[in-house]
Amino acid sequence: MSECLFCKIVAKEIPAEIVHETGRTLAFRDINPQAPTHVLVVPKQHHADAAALAKADDGLADDVLKTAHDVAVQEGVAEEGYRIVFNTGPGAGQTVFHVHAHVLGGRSLTWPPG
């Protein structure tokens, strides 16, 4: 995916503030944070959205969720509470079509969102 922004971040062609990395995932700070903690977790392998990630059926979705939790612990928001959000499709607000989990915390998160 030569034109994918997040693939370029994974390949270290575009700089990002990386906060956590595993063999299959990368977590970095969102450049437009919506909460004091706002980190994006992406699989290093390209999948367009959460539906495509689920269809991959190789444990990668589990790895993304585990990394999201590890980030919440590392950022100090796990005990207080945090939100993991996957926007799937343009109607849901997805603007980069490489699946990514938003890890949000550090403030009260109201419901419903949006």
PDB file of N, CA, C and O in Angstrom, residues 3-76:
ATOM      1  N   GLU A   3       0.614   4.222  -0.956  1.00  0.00           N
ATOM      2  CA  GLU A   3       0.063   5.538  -0.668  1.00  0.00           C
ATOM      3  C   GLU A   3      -0.593   5.622   0.710  1.00  0.00           C
ATOM      4  O   GLU A   3      -1.114   6.661   1.081  1.00  0.00           O
ATOM      5  N   CYS A   4      -0.571   4.556   1.461  1.00  0.00           N
ATOM      6  CA  CYS A   4      -1.227   4.520   2.767  1.00  0.00           C
ATOM      7  C   CYS A   4      -0.367   5.233   3.814  1.00  0.00           C
ATOM      8  O   CYS A   4       0.781   4.850   4.061  1.00  0.00           O
ATOM      9  N   LEU A   5      -0.930   6.258   4.443  1.00  0.00           N
ATOM     10  CA  LEU A   5      -0.228   7.031   5.461  1.00  0.00           C
ATOM     11  C   LEU A   5       0.283   6.144   6.587  1.00  0.00           C
ATOM     12  O   LEU A   5       1.447   6.239   7.001  1.00  0.00           O
ATOM     13  N   PHE A   6      -0.572   5.254   7.108  1.00  0.00           N
ATOM     14  CA  PHE A   6      -0.155   4.442   8.242  1.00  0.00           C
ATOM     15  C   PHE A   6       0.858   3.378   7.837  1.00  0.00           C
ATOM     16  O   PHE A   6       1.733   3.024   8.633  1.00  0.00           O
ATOM     17  N   CYS A   7       0.780   2.869   6.612  1.00  0.00           N
ATOM     18  CA  CYS A   7       1.822   1.949   6.131  1.00  0.00           C
ATOM     19  C   CYS A   7       3.172   2.669   6.086  1.00  0.00           C
ATOM     20  O   CYS A   7       4.205   2.077   6.416  1.00  0.00           O
ATOM     21  N   LYS A   8       3.156   3.946   5.705  1.00  0.00           N
ATOM     22  CA  LYS A   8       4.400   4.724   5.666  1.00  0.00           C
ATOM     23  C   LYS A   8       4.939   4.972   7.075  1.00  0.00           C
ATOM     24  O   LYS A   8       6.150   4.976   7.283  1.00  0.00           O
ATOM     25  N   ILE A   9       4.039   5.161   8.047  1.00  0.00           N
ATOM     26  CA  ILE A   9       4.479   5.315   9.437  1.00  0.00           C
ATOM     27  C   ILE A   9       5.072   4.000   9.924  1.00  0.00           C
ATOM     28  O   ILE A   9       6.135   3.987  10.561  1.00  0.00           O
ATOM     29  N   VAL A  10       4.407   2.883   9.633  1.00  0.00           N
ATOM     30  CA  VAL A  10       4.923   1.564  10.020  1.00  0.00           C
ATOM     31  C   VAL A  10       6.310   1.336   9.419  1.00  0.00           C
ATOM     32  O   VAL A  10       7.215   0.824  10.085  1.00  0.00           O
ATOM     33  N   ALA A  11       6.501   1.751   8.167  1.00  0.00           N
ATOM     34  CA  ALA A  11       7.782   1.569   7.479  1.00  0.00           C
ATOM     35  C   ALA A  11       8.819   2.602   7.920  1.00  0.00           C
ATOM     36  O   ALA A  11       9.951   2.578   7.431  1.00  0.00           O
ATOM     37  N   LYS A  12       8.422   3.527   8.804  1.00  0.00           N
ATOM     38  CA  LYS A  12       9.293   4.591   9.323  1.00  0.00           C
ATOM     39  C   LYS A  12       9.714   5.561   8.222  1.00  0.00           C
ATOM     40  O   LYS A  12      10.757   6.201   8.307  1.00  0.00           O
ATOM     41  N   GLU A  13       8.863   5.676   7.184  1.00  0.00           N
ATOM     42  CA  GLU A  13       9.098   6.647   6.121  1.00  0.00           C
ATOM     43  C   GLU A  13       8.551   8.014   6.502  1.00  0.00           C
ATOM     44  O   GLU A  13       8.979   9.031   5.954  1.00  0.00           O
ATOM     45  N   ILE A  14       7.577   8.039   7.412  1.00  0.00           N
ATOM     46  CA  ILE A  14       6.982   9.266   7.931  1.00  0.00           C
ATOM     47  C   ILE A  14       7.151   9.210   9.447  1.00  0.00           C
ATOM     48  O   ILE A  14       6.825   8.198  10.069  1.00  0.00           O
ATOM     49  N   PRO A  15       7.642  10.307  10.056  1.00  0.00           N
ATOM     50  CA  PRO A  15       7.850  10.273  11.502  1.00  0.00           C
ATOM     51  C   PRO A  15       6.535  10.287  12.278  1.00  0.00           C
ATOM     52  O   PRO A  15       5.532  10.854  11.837  1.00  0.00           O
ATOM     53  N   ALA A  16       6.563   9.642  13.427  1.00  0.00           N
ATOM     54  CA  ALA A  16       5.438   9.644  14.358  1.00  0.00           C
ATOM     55  C   ALA A  16       6.020   9.454  15.746  1.00  0.00           C
ATOM     56  O   ALA A  16       7.115   8.906  15.902  1.00  0.00           O
ATOM     57  N   GLU A  17       5.275   9.895  16.750  1.00  0.00           N
ATOM     58  CA  GLU A  17       5.708   9.697  18.133  1.00  0.00           C
ATOM     59  C   GLU A  17       5.255   8.311  18.582  1.00  0.00           C
ATOM     60  O   GLU A  17       4.143   8.123  19.068  1.00  0.00           O
ATOM     61  N   ILE A  18       6.113   7.340  18.371  1.00  0.00           N
ATOM     62  CA  ILE A  18       5.800   5.949  18.680  1.00  0.00           C
ATOM     63  C   ILE A  18       5.896   5.747  20.189  1.00  0.00           C
ATOM     64  O   ILE A  18       6.875   6.144  20.821  1.00  0.00           O
ATOM     65  N   VAL A  19       4.846   5.118  20.751  1.00  0.00           N
ATOM     66  CA  VAL A  19       4.819   4.878  22.196  1.00  0.00           C
ATOM     67  C   VAL A  19       4.922   3.398  22.543  1.00  0.00           C
ATOM     68  O   VAL A  19       5.221   3.051  23.682  1.00  0.00           O
ATOM     69  N   HIS A  20       4.660   2.528  21.578  1.00  0.00           N
ATOM     70  CA  HIS A  20       4.698   1.081  21.843  1.00  0.00           C
ATOM     71  C   HIS A  20       4.800   0.349  20.511  1.00  0.00           C
ATOM     72  O   HIS A  20       4.195   0.773  19.523  1.00  0.00           O
ATOM     73  N   GLU A  21       5.566  -0.744  20.504  1.00  0.00           N
ATOM     74  CA  GLU A  21       5.698  -1.523  19.278  1.00  0.00           C
ATOM     75  C   GLU A  21       5.857  -2.989  19.641  1.00  0.00           C
ATOM     76  O   GLU A  21       6.538  -3.342  20.598  1.00  0.00           O
ATOM     77  N   THR A  22       5.180  -3.838  18.863  1.00  0.00           N
ATOM     78  CA  THR A  22       5.356  -5.278  18.970  1.00  0.00           C
ATOM     79  C   THR A  22       5.737  -5.782  17.586  1.00  0.00           C
ATOM     80  O   THR A  22       5.845  -5.000  16.639  1.00  0.00           O
ATOM     81  N   GLY A  23       5.889  -7.065  17.450  1.00  0.00           N
ATOM     82  CA  GLY A  23       6.217  -7.633  16.149  1.00  0.00           C
ATOM     83  C   GLY A  23       5.124  -7.399  15.113  1.00  0.00           C
ATOM     84  O   GLY A  23       5.409  -7.324  13.917  1.00  0.00           O
ATOM     85  N   ARG A  24       3.859  -7.261  15.582  1.00  0.00           N
ATOM     86  CA  ARG A  24       2.744  -7.132  14.626  1.00  0.00           C
ATOM     87  C   ARG A  24       1.952  -5.843  14.746  1.00  0.00           C
ATOM     88  O   ARG A  24       1.058  -5.593  13.939  1.00  0.00           O
ATOM     89  N   THR A  25       2.250  -4.995  15.745  1.00  0.00           N
ATOM     90  CA  THR A  25       1.493  -3.758  15.923  1.00  0.00           C
ATOM     91  C   THR A  25       2.417  -2.580  16.196  1.00  0.00           C
ATOM     92  O   THR A  25       3.563  -2.750  16.621  1.00  0.00           O
ATOM     93  N   LEU A  26       1.870  -1.383  15.955  1.00  0.00           N
ATOM     94  CA  LEU A  26       2.589  -0.145  16.234  1.00  0.00           C
ATOM     95  C   LEU A  26       1.592   0.827  16.851  1.00  0.00           C
ATOM     96  O   LEU A  26       0.454   0.944  16.368  1.00  0.00           O
ATOM     97  N   ALA A  27       1.998   1.511  17.914  1.00  0.00           N
ATOM     98  CA  ALA A  27       1.138   2.500  18.569  1.00  0.00           C
ATOM     99  C   ALA A  27       1.856   3.841  18.571  1.00  0.00           C
ATOM    100  O   ALA A  27       3.034   3.930  18.919  1.00  0.00           O
ATOM    101  N   PHE A  28       1.131   4.885  18.183  1.00  0.00           N
ATOM    102  CA  PHE A  28       1.716   6.218  18.114  1.00  0.00           C
ATOM    103  C   PHE A  28       0.662   7.269  18.460  1.00  0.00           C
ATOM    104  O   PHE A  28      -0.537   7.029  18.340  1.00  0.00           O
ATOM    105  N   ARG A  29       1.116   8.428  18.906  1.00  0.00           N
ATOM    106  CA  ARG A  29       0.213   9.502  19.322  1.00  0.00           C
ATOM    107  C   ARG A  29      -0.532  10.085  18.122  1.00  0.00           C
ATOM    108  O   ARG A  29       0.051  10.274  17.057  1.00  0.00           O
ATOM    109  N   ASP A  30      -1.813  10.351  18.338  1.00  0.00           N
ATOM    110  CA  ASP A  30      -2.624  11.000  17.315  1.00  0.00           C
ATOM    111  C   ASP A  30      -2.172  12.452  17.182  1.00  0.00           C
ATOM    112  O   ASP A  30      -1.914  13.109  18.195  1.00  0.00           O
ATOM    113  N   ILE A  31      -2.067  12.954  15.962  1.00  0.00           N
ATOM    114  CA  ILE A  31      -1.610  14.336  15.759  1.00  0.00           C
ATOM    115  C   ILE A  31      -2.716  15.357  16.049  1.00  0.00           C
ATOM    116  O   ILE A  31      -2.443  16.544  16.140  1.00  0.00           O
ATOM    117  N   ASN A  32      -3.950  14.893  16.220  1.00  0.00           N
ATOM    118  CA  ASN A  32      -5.075  15.768  16.559  1.00  0.00           C
ATOM    119  C   ASN A  32      -5.812  15.150  17.755  1.00  0.00           C
ATOM    120  O   ASN A  32      -6.933  14.673  17.622  1.00  0.00           O
ATOM    121  N   PRO A  33      -5.177  15.161  18.936  1.00  0.00           N
ATOM    122  CA  PRO A  33      -5.738  14.434  20.080  1.00  0.00           C
ATOM    123  C   PRO A  33      -7.089  14.968  20.535  1.00  0.00           C
ATOM    124  O   PRO A  33      -7.307  16.182  20.579  1.00  0.00           O
ATOM    125  N   GLN A  34      -7.976  14.034  20.870  1.00  0.00           N
ATOM    126  CA  GLN A  34      -9.308  14.361  21.357  1.00  0.00           C
ATOM    127  C   GLN A  34      -9.432  14.127  22.859  1.00  0.00           C
ATOM    128  O   GLN A  34     -10.514  14.319  23.422  1.00  0.00           O
ATOM    129  N   ALA A  35      -8.362  13.712  23.494  1.00  0.00           N
ATOM    130  CA  ALA A  35      -8.315  13.480  24.938  1.00  0.00           C
ATOM    131  C   ALA A  35      -6.847  13.589  25.355  1.00  0.00           C
ATOM    132  O   ALA A  35      -5.961  13.528  24.500  1.00  0.00           O
ATOM    133  N   PRO A  36      -6.581  13.767  26.657  1.00  0.00           N
ATOM    134  CA  PRO A  36      -5.185  13.850  27.090  1.00  0.00           C
ATOM    135  C   PRO A  36      -4.355  12.645  26.643  1.00  0.00           C
ATOM    136  O   PRO A  36      -3.187  12.794  26.290  1.00  0.00           O
ATOM    137  N   THR A  37      -4.947  11.460  26.666  1.00  0.00           N
ATOM    138  CA  THR A  37      -4.313  10.285  26.061  1.00  0.00           C
ATOM    139  C   THR A  37      -5.090   9.964  24.801  1.00  0.00           C
ATOM    140  O   THR A  37      -6.300   9.716  24.855  1.00  0.00           O
ATOM    141  N   HIS A  38      -4.429  10.022  23.669  1.00  0.00           N
ATOM    142  CA  HIS A  38      -5.041   9.658  22.388  1.00  0.00           C
ATOM    143  C   HIS A  38      -3.946   9.028  21.532  1.00  0.00           C
ATOM    144  O   HIS A  38      -3.112   9.718  20.939  1.00  0.00           O
ATOM    145  N   VAL A  39      -3.947   7.709  21.538  1.00  0.00           N
ATOM    146  CA  VAL A  39      -2.929   6.934  20.829  1.00  0.00           C
ATOM    147  C   VAL A  39      -3.629   6.055  19.804  1.00  0.00           C
ATOM    148  O   VAL A  39      -4.697   5.505  20.072  1.00  0.00           O
ATOM    149  N   LEU A  40      -3.038   5.938  18.634  1.00  0.00           N
ATOM    150  CA  LEU A  40      -3.545   5.055  17.590  1.00  0.00           C
ATOM    151  C   LEU A  40      -2.745   3.762  17.606  1.00  0.00           C
ATOM    152  O   LEU A  40      -1.520   3.788  17.698  1.00  0.00           O
ATOM    153  N   VAL A  41      -3.452   2.655  17.512  1.00  0.00           N
ATOM    154  CA  VAL A  41      -2.817   1.345  17.434  1.00  0.00           C
ATOM    155  C   VAL A  41      -3.157   0.752  16.080  1.00  0.00           C
ATOM    156  O   VAL A  41      -4.341   0.633  15.734  1.00  0.00           O
ATOM    157  N   VAL A  42      -2.143   0.409  15.307  1.00  0.00           N
ATOM    158  CA  VAL A  42      -2.354  -0.156  13.978  1.00  0.00           C
ATOM    159  C   VAL A  42      -1.652  -1.500  13.858  1.00  0.00           C
ATOM    160  O   VAL A  42      -0.593  -1.703  14.460  1.00  0.00           O
ATOM    161  N   PRO A  43      -2.241  -2.406  13.083  1.00  0.00           N
ATOM    162  CA  PRO A  43      -1.472  -3.601  12.739  1.00  0.00           C
ATOM    163  C   PRO A  43      -0.425  -3.190  11.704  1.00  0.00           C
ATOM    164  O   PRO A  43      -0.671  -2.298  10.884  1.00  0.00           O
ATOM    165  N   LYS A  44       0.718  -3.819  11.736  1.00  0.00           N
ATOM    166  CA  LYS A  44       1.739  -3.503  10.738  1.00  0.00           C
ATOM    167  C   LYS A  44       1.319  -3.988   9.355  1.00  0.00           C
ATOM    168  O   LYS A  44       1.729  -3.407   8.348  1.00  0.00           O
ATOM    169  N   GLN A  45       0.497  -4.999   9.324  1.00  0.00           N
ATOM    170  CA  GLN A  45      -0.046  -5.515   8.071  1.00  0.00           C
ATOM    171  C   GLN A  45      -1.252  -4.653   7.679  1.00  0.00           C
ATOM    172  O   GLN A  45      -2.084  -4.324   8.532  1.00  0.00           O
ATOM    173  N   HIS A  46      -1.357  -4.298   6.418  1.00  0.00           N
ATOM    174  CA  HIS A  46      -2.445  -3.423   5.970  1.00  0.00           C
ATOM    175  C   HIS A  46      -3.776  -4.168   5.865  1.00  0.00           C
ATOM    176  O   HIS A  46      -3.861  -5.212   5.222  1.00  0.00           O
ATOM    177  N   HIS A  47      -4.777  -3.624   6.527  1.00  0.00           N
ATOM    178  CA  HIS A  47      -6.186  -4.012   6.374  1.00  0.00           C
ATOM    179  C   HIS A  47      -6.961  -2.703   6.391  1.00  0.00           C
ATOM    180  O   HIS A  47      -6.688  -1.835   7.237  1.00  0.00           O
ATOM    181  N   ALA A  48      -7.906  -2.539   5.507  1.00  0.00           N
ATOM    182  CA  ALA A  48      -8.578  -1.254   5.335  1.00  0.00           C
ATOM    183  C   ALA A  48      -9.374  -0.806   6.550  1.00  0.00           C
ATOM    184  O   ALA A  48      -9.383   0.373   6.891  1.00  0.00           O
ATOM    185  N   ASP A  49     -10.064  -1.723   7.204  1.00  0.00           N
ATOM    186  CA  ASP A  49     -10.924  -1.328   8.315  1.00  0.00           C
ATOM    187  C   ASP A  49     -11.125  -2.511   9.261  1.00  0.00           C
ATOM    188  O   ASP A  49     -10.560  -3.589   9.053  1.00  0.00           O
ATOM    189  N   ALA A  50     -11.932  -2.294  10.307  1.00  0.00           N
ATOM    190  CA  ALA A  50     -12.127  -3.334  11.315  1.00  0.00           C
ATOM    191  C   ALA A  50     -12.762  -4.583  10.723  1.00  0.00           C
ATOM    192  O   ALA A  50     -12.447  -5.697  11.139  1.00  0.00           O
ATOM    193  N   ALA A  51     -13.649  -4.417   9.742  1.00  0.00           N
ATOM    194  CA  ALA A  51     -14.273  -5.581   9.108  1.00  0.00           C
ATOM    195  C   ALA A  51     -13.223  -6.420   8.383  1.00  0.00           C
ATOM    196  O   ALA A  51     -13.218  -7.650   8.489  1.00  0.00           O
ATOM    197  N   ALA A  52     -12.328  -5.774   7.676  1.00  0.00           N
ATOM    198  CA  ALA A  52     -11.261  -6.500   6.976  1.00  0.00           C
ATOM    199  C   ALA A  52     -10.317  -7.163   7.970  1.00  0.00           C
ATOM    200  O   ALA A  52      -9.865  -8.291   7.753  1.00  0.00           O
ATOM    201  N   LEU A  53     -10.048  -6.493   9.089  1.00  0.00           N
ATOM    202  CA  LEU A  53      -9.198  -7.086  10.122  1.00  0.00           C
ATOM    203  C   LEU A  53      -9.854  -8.337  10.695  1.00  0.00           C
ATOM    204  O   LEU A  53      -9.198  -9.357  10.884  1.00  0.00           O
ATOM    205  N   ALA A  54     -11.143  -8.277  10.944  1.00  0.00           N
ATOM    206  CA  ALA A  54     -11.866  -9.436  11.482  1.00  0.00           C
ATOM    207  C   ALA A  54     -11.832 -10.608  10.506  1.00  0.00           C
ATOM    208  O   ALA A  54     -11.692 -11.755  10.923  1.00  0.00           O
ATOM    209  N   LYS A  55     -11.922 -10.320   9.220  1.00  0.00           N
ATOM    210  CA  LYS A  55     -11.892 -11.376   8.210  1.00  0.00           C
ATOM    211  C   LYS A  55     -10.510 -12.012   8.087  1.00  0.00           C
ATOM    212  O   LYS A  55     -10.400 -13.149   7.639  1.00  0.00           O
ATOM    213  N   ALA A  56      -9.469 -11.297   8.490  1.00  0.00           N
ATOM    214  CA  ALA A  56      -8.109 -11.840   8.399  1.00  0.00           C
ATOM    215  C   ALA A  56      -7.985 -13.104   9.253  1.00  0.00           C
ATOM    216  O   ALA A  56      -7.248 -14.011   8.911  1.00  0.00           O
ATOM    217  N   ASP A  57      -8.713 -13.159  10.362  1.00  0.00           N
ATOM    218  CA  ASP A  57      -8.861 -14.352  11.202  1.00  0.00           C
ATOM    219  C   ASP A  57      -7.545 -15.065  11.491  1.00  0.00           C
ATOM    220  O   ASP A  57      -7.448 -16.267  11.417  1.00  0.00           O
ATOM    221  N   ASP A  58      -6.528 -14.305  11.852  1.00  0.00           N
ATOM    222  CA  ASP A  58      -5.253 -14.924  12.186  1.00  0.00           C
ATOM    223  C   ASP A  58      -4.735 -14.462  13.543  1.00  0.00           C
ATOM    224  O   ASP A  58      -3.555 -14.576  13.826  1.00  0.00           O
ATOM    225  N   GLY A  59      -5.618 -13.938  14.382  1.00  0.00           N
ATOM    226  CA  GLY A  59      -5.223 -13.460  15.697  1.00  0.00           C
ATOM    227  C   GLY A  59      -4.731 -12.036  15.716  1.00  0.00           C
ATOM    228  O   GLY A  59      -4.382 -11.507  16.772  1.00  0.00           O
ATOM    229  N   LEU A  60      -4.718 -11.381  14.563  1.00  0.00           N
ATOM    230  CA  LEU A  60      -4.216 -10.014  14.496  1.00  0.00           C
ATOM    231  C   LEU A  60      -5.125  -9.037  15.238  1.00  0.00           C
ATOM    232  O   LEU A  60      -4.634  -8.126  15.913  1.00  0.00           O
ATOM    233  N   ALA A  61      -6.432  -9.222  15.153  1.00  0.00           N
ATOM    234  CA  ALA A  61      -7.353  -8.338  15.893  1.00  0.00           C
ATOM    235  C   ALA A  61      -7.079  -8.450  17.389  1.00  0.00           C
ATOM    236  O   ALA A  61      -7.089  -7.444  18.115  1.00  0.00           O
ATOM    237  N   ASP A  62      -6.825  -9.649  17.861  1.00  0.00           N
ATOM    238  CA  ASP A  62      -6.485  -9.863  19.262  1.00  0.00           C
ATOM    239  C   ASP A  62      -5.206  -9.115  19.626  1.00  0.00           C
ATOM    240  O   ASP A  62      -5.125  -8.477  20.679  1.00  0.00           O
ATOM    241  N   ASP A  63      -4.217  -9.168  18.753  1.00  0.00           N
ATOM    242  CA  ASP A  63      -2.961  -8.460  19.005  1.00  0.00           C
ATOM    243  C   ASP A  63      -3.182  -6.952  19.085  1.00  0.00           C
ATOM    244  O   ASP A  63      -2.573  -6.276  19.918  1.00  0.00           O
ATOM    245  N   VAL A  64      -4.046  -6.416  18.229  1.00  0.00           N
ATOM    246  CA  VAL A  64      -4.346  -4.982  18.263  1.00  0.00           C
ATOM    247  C   VAL A  64      -4.991  -4.625  19.601  1.00  0.00           C
ATOM    248  O   VAL A  64      -4.614  -3.630  20.239  1.00  0.00           O
ATOM    249  N   LEU A  65      -5.954  -5.426  20.053  1.00  0.00           N
ATOM    250  CA  LEU A  65      -6.612  -5.149  21.335  1.00  0.00           C
ATOM    251  C   LEU A  65      -5.649  -5.295  22.507  1.00  0.00           C
ATOM    252  O   LEU A  65      -5.681  -4.492  23.450  1.00  0.00           O
ATOM    253  N   LYS A  66      -4.793  -6.292  22.473  1.00  0.00           N
ATOM    254  CA  LYS A  66      -3.802  -6.452  23.543  1.00  0.00           C
ATOM    255  C   LYS A  66      -2.863  -5.244  23.582  1.00  0.00           C
ATOM    256  O   LYS A  66      -2.534  -4.739  24.658  1.00  0.00           O
ATOM    257  N   THR A  67      -2.440  -4.786  22.413  1.00  0.00           N
ATOM    258  CA  THR A  67      -1.567  -3.608  22.361  1.00  0.00           C
ATOM    259  C   THR A  67      -2.307  -2.385  22.885  1.00  0.00           C
ATOM    260  O   THR A  67      -1.734  -1.581  23.623  1.00  0.00           O
ATOM    261  N   ALA A  68      -3.589  -2.237  22.538  1.00  0.00           N
ATOM    262  CA  ALA A  68      -4.374  -1.100  23.032  1.00  0.00           C
ATOM    263  C   ALA A  68      -4.406  -1.111  24.559  1.00  0.00           C
ATOM    264  O   ALA A  68      -4.223  -0.067  25.200  1.00  0.00           O
ATOM    265  N   HIS A  69      -4.615  -2.272  25.153  1.00  0.00           N
ATOM    266  CA  HIS A  69      -4.616  -2.352  26.614  1.00  0.00           C
ATOM    267  C   HIS A  69      -3.229  -2.047  27.179  1.00  0.00           C
ATOM    268  O   HIS A  69      -3.110  -1.313  28.173  1.00  0.00           O
ATOM    269  N   ASP A  70      -2.191  -2.573  26.569  1.00  0.00           N
ATOM    270  CA  ASP A  70      -0.828  -2.296  27.030  1.00  0.00           C
ATOM    271  C   ASP A  70      -0.539  -0.790  26.993  1.00  0.00           C
ATOM    272  O   ASP A  70       0.090  -0.250  27.907  1.00  0.00           O
ATOM    273  N   VAL A  71      -1.015  -0.124  25.956  1.00  0.00           N
ATOM    274  CA  VAL A  71      -0.841   1.328  25.845  1.00  0.00           C
ATOM    275  C   VAL A  71      -1.586   2.028  26.984  1.00  0.00           C
ATOM    276  O   VAL A  71      -1.056   2.952  27.612  1.00  0.00           O
ATOM    277  N   ALA A  72      -2.822   1.607  27.266  1.00  0.00           N
ATOM    278  CA  ALA A  72      -3.595   2.218  28.350  1.00  0.00           C
ATOM    279  C   ALA A  72      -2.869   2.071  29.687  1.00  0.00           C
ATOM    280  O   ALA A  72      -2.822   3.017  30.484  1.00  0.00           O
ATOM    281  N   VAL A  73      -2.292   0.899  29.925  1.00  0.00           N
ATOM    282  CA  VAL A  73      -1.522   0.687  31.160  1.00  0.00           C
ATOM    283  C   VAL A  73      -0.308   1.600  31.173  1.00  0.00           C
ATOM    284  O   VAL A  73      -0.039   2.312  32.152  1.00  0.00           O
ATOM    285  N   GLN A  74       0.428   1.608  30.079  1.00  0.00           N
ATOM    286  CA  GLN A  74       1.643   2.415  29.966  1.00  0.00           C
ATOM    287  C   GLN A  74       1.347   3.905  30.144  1.00  0.00           C
ATOM    288  O   GLN A  74       2.121   4.628  30.761  1.00  0.00           O
ATOM    289  N   GLU A  75       0.211   4.359  29.621  1.00  0.00           N
ATOM    290  CA  GLU A  75      -0.161   5.774  29.686  1.00  0.00           C
ATOM    291  C   GLU A  75      -0.819   6.144  31.018  1.00  0.00           C
ATOM    292  O   GLU A  75      -1.135   7.304  31.255  1.00  0.00           O
ATOM    293  N   GLY A  76      -1.071   5.161  31.874  1.00  0.00           N
ATOM    294  CA  GLY A  76      -1.628   5.426  33.188  1.00  0.00           C
ATOM    295  C   GLY A  76      -3.128   5.658  33.227  1.00  0.00           C
ATOM    296  O   GLY A  76      -3.636   6.257  34.175  1.00  0.00           O
TER     297      GLY A  76
END
